[in-house]
mmCIF file of C-alpha atoms in Angstrom:
data_model
loop_
_atom_site.group_PDB
_atom_site.id
_atom_site.type_symbol
_atom_site.label_atom_id
_atom_site.label_comp_id
_atom_site.label_asym_id
_atom_site.label_seq_id
_atom_site.Cartn_x
_atom_site.Cartn_y
_atom_site.Cartn_z
ATOM 1 C CA MET J 1 -0.131 -0.014 0.021
ATOM 2 C CA SER J 2 1.376 3.423 -1.052
ATOM 3 C CA LEU J 3 1.996 6.319 1.446
ATOM 4 C CA LEU J 4 -0.656 8.249 -0.267
ATOM 5 C CA VAL J 5 -3.231 5.460 -0.113
ATOM 6 C CA GLU J 6 -2.616 5.233 3.780
ATOM 7 C CA VAL J 7 -3.067 9.065 4.023
ATOM 8 C CA ARG J 8 -6.395 8.888 2.193
ATOM 9 C CA ASN J 9 -7.478 5.884 4.186
ATOM 10 C CA ARG J 10 -6.744 7.712 7.361
ATOM 11 C CA PHE J 11 -8.916 10.716 6.250
ATOM 12 C CA GLY J 12 -11.463 8.515 4.674
ATOM 13 C CA ALA J 13 -12.266 7.096 8.200
ATOM 14 C CA LEU J 14 -13.606 10.455 8.957
ATOM 15 C CA THR J 15 -16.280 10.004 6.200
ATOM 16 C CA ARG J 16 -18.269 7.662 8.597
ATOM 17 C CA ARG J 17 -18.716 10.686 11.197
ATOM 18 C CA SER J 18 -21.522 13.164 10.692
ATOM 19 C CA CYS J 19 -19.915 16.394 9.883
ATOM 20 C CA PRO J 20 -22.540 19.073 8.592
ATOM 21 C CA ALA J 21 -21.012 22.134 6.926
ATOM 22 C CA VAL J 22 -20.464 25.406 8.991
ATOM 23 C CA GLU J 23 -23.238 27.688 8.663
ATOM 24 C CA ILE J 24 -22.288 31.456 8.982
ATOM 25 C CA LEU J 25 -24.970 33.067 10.858
ATOM 26 C CA PRO J 26 -26.572 36.078 9.164
ATOM 27 C CA GLY J 27 -24.575 39.178 9.996
ATOM 28 C CA THR J 28 -21.611 37.494 11.594
ATOM 29 C CA ALA J 29 -17.926 37.549 10.692
ATOM 30 C CA ALA J 30 -16.455 34.230 9.212
ATOM 31 C CA VAL J 31 -13.913 34.364 11.990
ATOM 32 C CA ALA J 32 -13.799 36.474 15.034
ATOM 33 C CA ALA J 33 -11.505 36.871 18.032
ATOM 34 C CA ARG J 34 -13.107 38.284 20.974
ATOM 35 C CA GLY J 35 -10.604 39.584 23.538
ATOM 36 C CA VAL J 36 -8.445 36.386 22.849
ATOM 37 C CA THR J 37 -5.299 35.946 25.009
ATOM 38 C CA TYR J 38 -2.745 33.387 24.636
ATOM 39 C CA ALA J 39 -0.321 32.927 27.616
ATOM 40 C CA LEU J 40 2.643 30.415 28.207
ATOM 41 C CA GLU J 41 2.712 28.687 31.469
ATOM 42 C CA ASN J 42 5.264 30.901 33.034
ATOM 43 C CA GLY J 43 2.708 33.802 32.209
ATOM 44 C CA THR J 44 4.062 35.363 29.267
ATOM 45 C CA ARG J 45 1.417 36.487 26.989
ATOM 46 C CA LEU J 46 2.203 36.121 23.247
ATOM 47 C CA VAL J 47 -1.378 37.472 22.442
ATOM 48 C CA ASP J 48 -3.008 39.955 24.862
ATOM 49 C CA GLY J 49 -6.727 40.681 24.746
ATOM 50 C CA VAL J 50 -6.884 40.970 20.917
ATOM 51 C CA SER J 51 -10.299 41.584 19.076
ATOM 52 C CA LEU J 52 -10.431 40.972 15.218
ATOM 53 C CA GLU J 53 -13.080 40.108 12.707
ATOM 54 C CA VAL J 54 -12.765 38.913 9.078
ATOM 55 C CA HIS J 55 -15.954 39.125 7.061
ATOM 56 C CA PRO J 56 -16.818 37.261 3.777
ATOM 57 C CA GLY J 57 -15.852 39.190 0.802
ATOM 58 C CA GLU J 58 -12.579 40.960 2.561
ATOM 59 C CA LEU J 59 -9.054 40.709 2.364
ATOM 60 C CA VAL J 60 -7.347 41.463 5.783
ATOM 61 C CA ALA J 61 -3.637 41.894 6.073
ATOM 62 C CA MET J 62 -1.960 41.451 9.527
ATOM 63 C CA LEU J 63 1.498 43.001 10.014
ATOM 64 C CA GLY J 64 3.624 44.116 12.806
ATOM 65 C CA PRO J 65 7.503 43.601 13.900
ATOM 66 C CA ASN J 66 9.098 40.340 14.718
ATOM 67 C CA GLY J 67 7.575 38.877 17.887
ATOM 68 C CA ALA J 68 4.467 40.845 17.476
ATOM 69 C CA GLY J 69 2.214 37.773 17.848
ATOM 70 C CA LYS J 70 0.988 37.461 14.308
ATOM 71 C CA SER J 71 1.486 33.760 13.775
ATOM 72 C CA THR J 72 0.116 33.084 17.336
ATOM 73 C CA LEU J 73 -2.983 34.939 16.582
ATOM 74 C CA LEU J 74 -3.401 33.242 13.324
ATOM 75 C CA GLY J 75 -3.092 29.851 15.181
ATOM 76 C CA LEU J 76 -5.772 30.823 17.599
ATOM 77 C CA LEU J 77 -8.183 31.846 14.694
ATOM 78 C CA THR J 78 -7.540 28.592 12.895
ATOM 79 C CA GLY J 79 -8.005 26.478 15.975
ATOM 80 C CA ASP J 80 -4.550 25.349 15.858
ATOM 81 C CA LEU J 81 -4.024 26.855 19.246
ATOM 82 C CA VAL J 82 -6.352 27.034 22.227
ATOM 83 C CA ALA J 83 -6.915 30.445 23.658
ATOM 84 C CA THR J 84 -6.238 30.958 27.419
ATOM 85 C CA GLY J 85 -8.663 33.973 27.554
ATOM 86 C CA GLY J 86 -11.487 35.291 25.439
ATOM 87 C CA GLU J 87 -13.043 33.311 22.457
ATOM 88 C CA VAL J 88 -12.931 32.614 18.788
ATOM 89 C CA LEU J 89 -16.061 32.262 16.897
ATOM 90 C CA VAL J 90 -16.285 30.785 13.333
ATOM 91 C CA GLY J 91 -19.366 31.803 11.489
ATOM 92 C CA GLY J 92 -20.809 32.982 15.018
ATOM 93 C CA HIS J 93 -20.133 29.305 16.522
ATOM 94 C CA PRO J 94 -17.476 28.831 19.369
ATOM 95 C CA ILE J 95 -14.521 27.276 17.387
ATOM 96 C CA ALA J 96 -14.431 24.465 20.087
ATOM 97 C CA ASP J 97 -17.618 23.230 18.995
ATOM 98 C CA LEU J 98 -16.488 22.356 15.560
ATOM 99 C CA GLY J 99 -15.121 19.093 14.717
ATOM 100 C CA ALA J 100 -11.934 18.575 12.537
ATOM 101 C CA ARG J 101 -13.389 17.739 9.575
ATOM 102 C CA GLU J 102 -16.083 20.585 9.862
ATOM 103 C CA LEU J 103 -13.513 22.999 10.520
ATOM 104 C CA ALA J 104 -11.251 21.835 7.548
ATOM 105 C CA ARG J 105 -14.280 22.648 5.018
ATOM 106 C CA HIS J 106 -14.662 26.035 6.512
ATOM 107 C CA ARG J 107 -10.962 27.215 6.526
ATOM 108 C CA ALA J 108 -7.824 26.416 4.818
ATOM 109 C CA VAL J 109 -4.299 27.235 6.261
ATOM 110 C CA MET J 110 -1.013 27.857 4.565
ATOM 111 C CA PRO J 111 1.708 27.846 7.014
ATOM 112 C CA GLN J 112 5.048 29.468 6.819
ATOM 113 C CA SER J 113 6.698 26.395 5.789
ATOM 114 C CA THR J 114 5.790 22.878 4.958
ATOM 115 C CA ALA J 115 8.093 20.000 5.749
ATOM 116 C CA LEU J 116 7.473 16.482 4.285
ATOM 117 C CA ALA J 117 9.416 13.442 5.190
ATOM 118 C CA PHE J 118 8.249 11.395 2.342
ATOM 119 C CA PRO J 119 8.755 12.186 -1.363
ATOM 120 C CA PHE J 120 5.252 12.903 -2.403
ATOM 121 C CA THR J 121 4.772 14.363 -5.713
ATOM 122 C CA VAL J 122 3.282 17.833 -6.176
ATOM 123 C CA ASP J 123 0.192 16.427 -7.535
ATOM 124 C CA GLU J 124 -0.279 14.253 -4.546
ATOM 125 C CA VAL J 125 0.307 16.962 -2.126
ATOM 126 C CA VAL J 126 -2.334 19.115 -3.741
ATOM 127 C CA ARG J 127 -4.761 16.186 -3.703
ATOM 128 C CA MET J 128 -4.459 16.116 -0.009
ATOM 129 C CA GLY J 129 -6.458 19.427 0.123
ATOM 130 C CA ARG J 130 -9.451 17.344 -1.038
ATOM 131 C CA ALA J 131 -9.400 15.005 1.939
ATOM 132 C CA PRO J 132 -12.200 16.792 3.828
ATOM 133 C CA TYR J 133 -14.547 15.941 1.044
ATOM 134 C CA LEU J 134 -13.756 12.072 0.827
ATOM 135 C CA GLY J 135 -17.037 10.406 0.216
ATOM 136 C CA MET J 136 -19.006 13.393 -0.495
ATOM 137 C CA PRO J 137 -20.529 14.549 -3.566
ATOM 138 C CA CYS J 138 -19.033 17.493 -5.456
ATOM 139 C CA ASP J 139 -19.975 19.366 -8.565
ATOM 140 C CA GLU J 140 -16.436 18.984 -10.045
ATOM 141 C CA THR J 141 -14.084 15.827 -9.871
ATOM 142 C CA ASP J 142 -10.940 15.882 -7.653
ATOM 143 C CA ASP J 143 -9.010 15.815 -11.074
ATOM 144 C CA GLU J 144 -10.605 19.125 -12.085
ATOM 145 C CA ILE J 145 -10.100 20.979 -8.943
ATOM 146 C CA VAL J 146 -6.506 19.991 -8.519
ATOM 147 C CA ALA J 147 -5.553 20.929 -12.382
ATOM 148 C CA ARG J 148 -7.150 24.305 -11.674
ATOM 149 C CA CYS J 149 -5.293 24.908 -8.541
ATOM 150 C CA LEU J 150 -1.972 23.951 -10.104
ATOM 151 C CA ALA J 151 -2.808 26.104 -12.919
ATOM 152 C CA GLU J 152 -3.726 29.230 -10.637
ATOM 153 C CA THR J 153 -0.437 28.768 -8.844
ATOM 154 C CA ASP J 154 1.733 28.123 -11.776
ATOM 155 C CA THR J 155 2.740 24.789 -10.551
ATOM 156 C CA ALA J 156 1.200 22.528 -13.538
ATOM 157 C CA HIS J 157 4.603 21.838 -14.755
ATOM 158 C CA LEU J 158 5.918 20.582 -11.265
ATOM 159 C CA ALA J 159 2.911 18.165 -10.860
ATOM 160 C CA ARG J 160 5.191 15.080 -11.129
ATOM 161 C CA ARG J 161 8.229 16.598 -9.261
ATOM 162 C CA ALA J 162 8.817 15.251 -5.621
ATOM 163 C CA PHE J 163 7.900 18.103 -3.280
ATOM 164 C CA PRO J 164 11.081 17.956 -1.294
ATOM 165 C CA SER J 165 13.155 18.382 -4.695
ATOM 166 C CA LEU J 166 11.549 21.704 -5.146
ATOM 167 C CA SER J 167 12.981 25.191 -4.448
ATOM 168 C CA GLY J 168 11.519 27.028 -1.597
ATOM 169 C CA GLY J 169 9.426 29.234 -3.667
ATOM 170 C CA GLU J 170 8.013 26.351 -5.737
ATOM 171 C CA GLN J 171 7.060 24.527 -2.332
ATOM 172 C CA ALA J 172 5.378 27.473 -1.320
ATOM 173 C CA ARG J 173 3.257 27.820 -4.570
ATOM 174 C CA ALA J 174 2.678 23.970 -4.372
ATOM 175 C CA THR J 175 1.476 24.468 -0.719
ATOM 176 C CA LEU J 176 -0.954 27.348 -1.762
ATOM 177 C CA ALA J 177 -2.234 24.944 -4.523
ATOM 178 C CA ARG J 178 -3.207 22.431 -1.883
ATOM 179 C CA VAL J 179 -4.818 25.091 0.201
ATOM 180 C CA LEU J 180 -6.859 26.216 -2.707
ATOM 181 C CA ALA J 181 -7.890 22.623 -3.519
ATOM 182 C CA GLN J 182 -9.569 22.626 0.079
ATOM 183 C CA GLN J 183 -12.215 25.035 -1.307
ATOM 184 C CA ALA J 184 -12.742 26.621 1.886
ATOM 185 C CA PRO J 185 -14.571 29.787 2.146
ATOM 186 C CA MET J 186 -11.922 31.225 4.807
ATOM 187 C CA LEU J 187 -8.263 31.397 3.762
ATOM 188 C CA PHE J 188 -5.424 31.862 6.387
ATOM 189 C CA LEU J 189 -2.190 32.643 4.682
ATOM 190 C CA ASP J 190 1.002 33.011 6.960
ATOM 191 C CA GLU J 191 3.548 34.916 4.977
ATOM 192 C CA PRO J 192 2.776 33.276 1.681
ATOM 193 C CA THR J 193 5.214 35.545 -0.300
ATOM 194 C CA ALA J 194 8.358 34.965 1.930
ATOM 195 C CA ALA J 195 10.290 32.820 -0.658
ATOM 196 C CA LEU J 196 8.498 34.171 -3.880
ATOM 197 C CA ASP J 197 9.831 36.097 -6.581
ATOM 198 C CA LEU J 198 8.468 39.570 -7.748
ATOM 199 C CA LYS J 199 5.970 37.982 -10.382
ATOM 200 C CA HIS J 200 4.889 35.188 -8.215
ATOM 201 C CA THR J 201 4.589 37.478 -5.147
ATOM 202 C CA GLU J 202 2.293 39.766 -7.090
ATOM 203 C CA ASP J 203 0.256 36.645 -8.439
ATOM 204 C CA VAL J 204 -0.467 35.332 -4.823
ATOM 205 C CA LEU J 205 -1.704 38.519 -3.682
ATOM 206 C CA LYS J 206 -3.847 38.997 -6.808
ATOM 207 C CA LEU J 207 -5.335 35.476 -6.296
ATOM 208 C CA ALA J 208 -6.006 36.246 -2.598
ATOM 209 C CA ARG J 209 -7.823 39.493 -3.646
ATOM 210 C CA ASP J 210 -9.863 37.602 -6.176
ATOM 211 C CA ARG J 211 -10.903 35.040 -3.871
ATOM 212 C CA ALA J 212 -12.076 37.906 -1.486
ATOM 213 C CA ARG J 213 -14.034 39.504 -4.251
ATOM 214 C CA ARG J 214 -15.766 36.334 -4.767
ATOM 215 C CA GLY J 215 -17.024 36.232 -1.396
ATOM 216 C CA ASP J 216 -14.425 34.299 0.627
ATOM 217 C CA ALA J 217 -12.691 35.705 3.680
ATOM 218 C CA VAL J 218 -9.078 36.111 3.649
ATOM 219 C CA LEU J 219 -6.436 36.822 6.167
ATOM 220 C CA VAL J 220 -2.858 37.116 5.156
ATOM 221 C CA VAL J 221 0.139 37.699 7.516
ATOM 222 C CA LEU J 222 2.720 39.975 5.626
ATOM 223 C CA HIS J 223 5.945 41.983 6.330
ATOM 224 C CA ASP J 224 5.831 44.085 3.149
ATOM 225 C CA LEU J 225 3.775 47.168 3.887
ATOM 226 C CA ASN J 226 3.457 48.297 0.245
ATOM 227 C CA LEU J 227 1.902 44.902 -0.623
ATOM 228 C CA ALA J 228 -0.728 45.158 2.064
ATOM 229 C CA ALA J 229 -1.606 48.807 1.132
ATOM 230 C CA ALA J 230 -2.051 47.719 -2.404
ATOM 231 C CA TYR J 231 -4.005 44.583 -1.933
ATOM 232 C CA ALA J 232 -6.037 44.660 1.424
ATOM 233 C CA ASP J 233 -9.215 46.026 2.435
ATOM 234 C CA ARG J 234 -7.962 46.418 5.982
ATOM 235 C CA ILE J 235 -4.762 46.302 7.691
ATOM 236 C CA ALA J 236 -4.550 45.012 11.462
ATOM 237 C CA LEU J 237 -1.086 46.107 13.047
ATOM 238 C CA LEU J 238 0.099 44.171 15.966
ATOM 239 C CA ALA J 239 2.901 44.850 18.437
ATOM 240 C CA GLY J 240 3.773 42.957 21.795
ATOM 241 C CA GLY J 241 0.752 40.787 21.254
ATOM 242 C CA ARG J 242 -1.759 43.642 21.316
ATOM 243 C CA MET J 243 -3.796 45.192 18.482
ATOM 244 C CA VAL J 244 -2.199 48.540 17.669
ATOM 245 C CA ALA J 245 -4.509 49.855 14.944
ATOM 246 C CA CYS J 246 -6.910 48.036 12.431
ATOM 247 C CA GLY J 247 -8.611 49.825 9.523
ATOM 248 C CA ALA J 248 -8.446 50.765 5.846
ATOM 249 C CA PRO J 249 -4.761 51.063 4.505
ATOM 250 C CA GLU J 250 -4.950 54.783 4.396
ATOM 251 C CA GLU J 251 -6.308 55.158 7.989
ATOM 252 C CA VAL J 252 -3.500 52.946 9.651
ATOM 253 C CA CYS J 253 -0.496 53.579 7.201
ATOM 254 C CA THR J 254 0.568 56.844 8.370
ATOM 255 C CA ALA J 255 4.195 57.823 8.812
ATOM 256 C CA PRO J 256 3.749 58.462 12.872
ATOM 257 C CA THR J 257 1.962 55.194 13.314
ATOM 258 C CA LEU J 258 4.421 53.038 11.330
ATOM 259 C CA SER J 259 7.576 54.822 12.620
ATOM 260 C CA GLU J 260 6.615 54.045 16.075
ATOM 261 C CA LEU J 261 5.607 50.470 15.306
ATOM 262 C CA TYR J 262 8.808 49.458 13.773
ATOM 263 C CA GLY J 263 11.086 51.840 15.565
ATOM 264 C CA HIS J 264 12.329 53.099 12.348
ATOM 265 C CA PRO J 265 11.303 56.459 10.564
ATOM 266 C CA VAL J 266 9.438 55.962 7.401
ATOM 267 C CA ASP J 267 7.675 58.076 5.043
ATOM 268 C CA VAL J 268 4.257 57.397 3.405
ATOM 269 C CA MET J 269 3.348 59.176 0.048
ATOM 270 C CA LYS J 270 1.124 58.432 -2.924
ATOM 271 C CA ARG J 271 2.455 57.160 -6.159
ATOM 272 C CA PRO J 272 1.658 59.719 -8.992
ATOM 273 C CA GLY J 273 -1.013 58.906 -11.166
ATOM 274 C CA SER J 274 -2.357 55.947 -9.493
ATOM 275 C CA GLY J 275 -2.699 57.233 -5.736
ATOM 276 C CA GLU J 276 -1.272 53.980 -4.375
ATOM 277 C CA LEU J 277 0.220 54.154 -0.988
ATOM 278 C CA LEU J 278 3.919 53.819 -0.883
ATOM 279 C CA VAL J 279 5.833 53.212 2.423
ATOM 280 C CA LEU J 280 9.591 54.014 2.427
ATOM 281 C CA PRO J 281 11.970 53.766 4.995
ATOM 282 C CA ARG J 282 14.247 56.768 5.457
ATOM 283 C CA ARG J 283 18.020 56.019 5.032
ATOM 284 C CA ASP J 284 20.963 58.198 5.955
ATOM 285 C CA ALA J 285 22.737 59.526 3.098
ATOM 286 C CA ALA J 286 26.107 57.862 2.275
#
């Protein structure tokens, strides 16, 4: 028996359970943090009383300096971490009330990195995104969905390559294809552009924006302020585990706010012609 068949069989066992789809209650966010806190055993708070909502149809970018609590907050919103205070709601329902398969059909998560111990091909990795739907009817076949996701992420030519043989950027795109294949209405992307070149960076943010325009809720963790300002509907700024500001890019991307947040002076201006916000760090003249 192949490793992929073993994986499919393991997920397939879930099809014997009753896992209805998550219903987003009218007027509620796709996911919401209500005063959530995450503290270590020694009392250190990595996330401290943060509230954040992401609604269907919007792209929210989360930014902040290293150690701000971005990935920890993401883990709380996805259910990978359990809050030590406050609550997380998915479609108006407490996240703890949702089963693993039910949650997997509501949200898909792209981690900062993906490590595989076995030489699965890219095609096999992307097909793993279909695991939550094994045994369920679907308008499209898995083959059609996988092919489309490979095309959207420019990885179709890599389909037969072993995932561990890919470059960091290629692995990131293949992982994104798996996330898209999950067809969840909520996308969590943790630094999806970190290993990508210029073209693929823009492609990924365009894809995320397009998914939001089609009605999905998208939360993306970024370090690039200019990318966030260009593509996000709202920007959430974190520092020290707390929310510093959250709003439209032009509201939160101000020179005083960003200079204080990052401890480095910046200038914020608009690109002539387009009016696009540009954030530029000040540099001492040589």
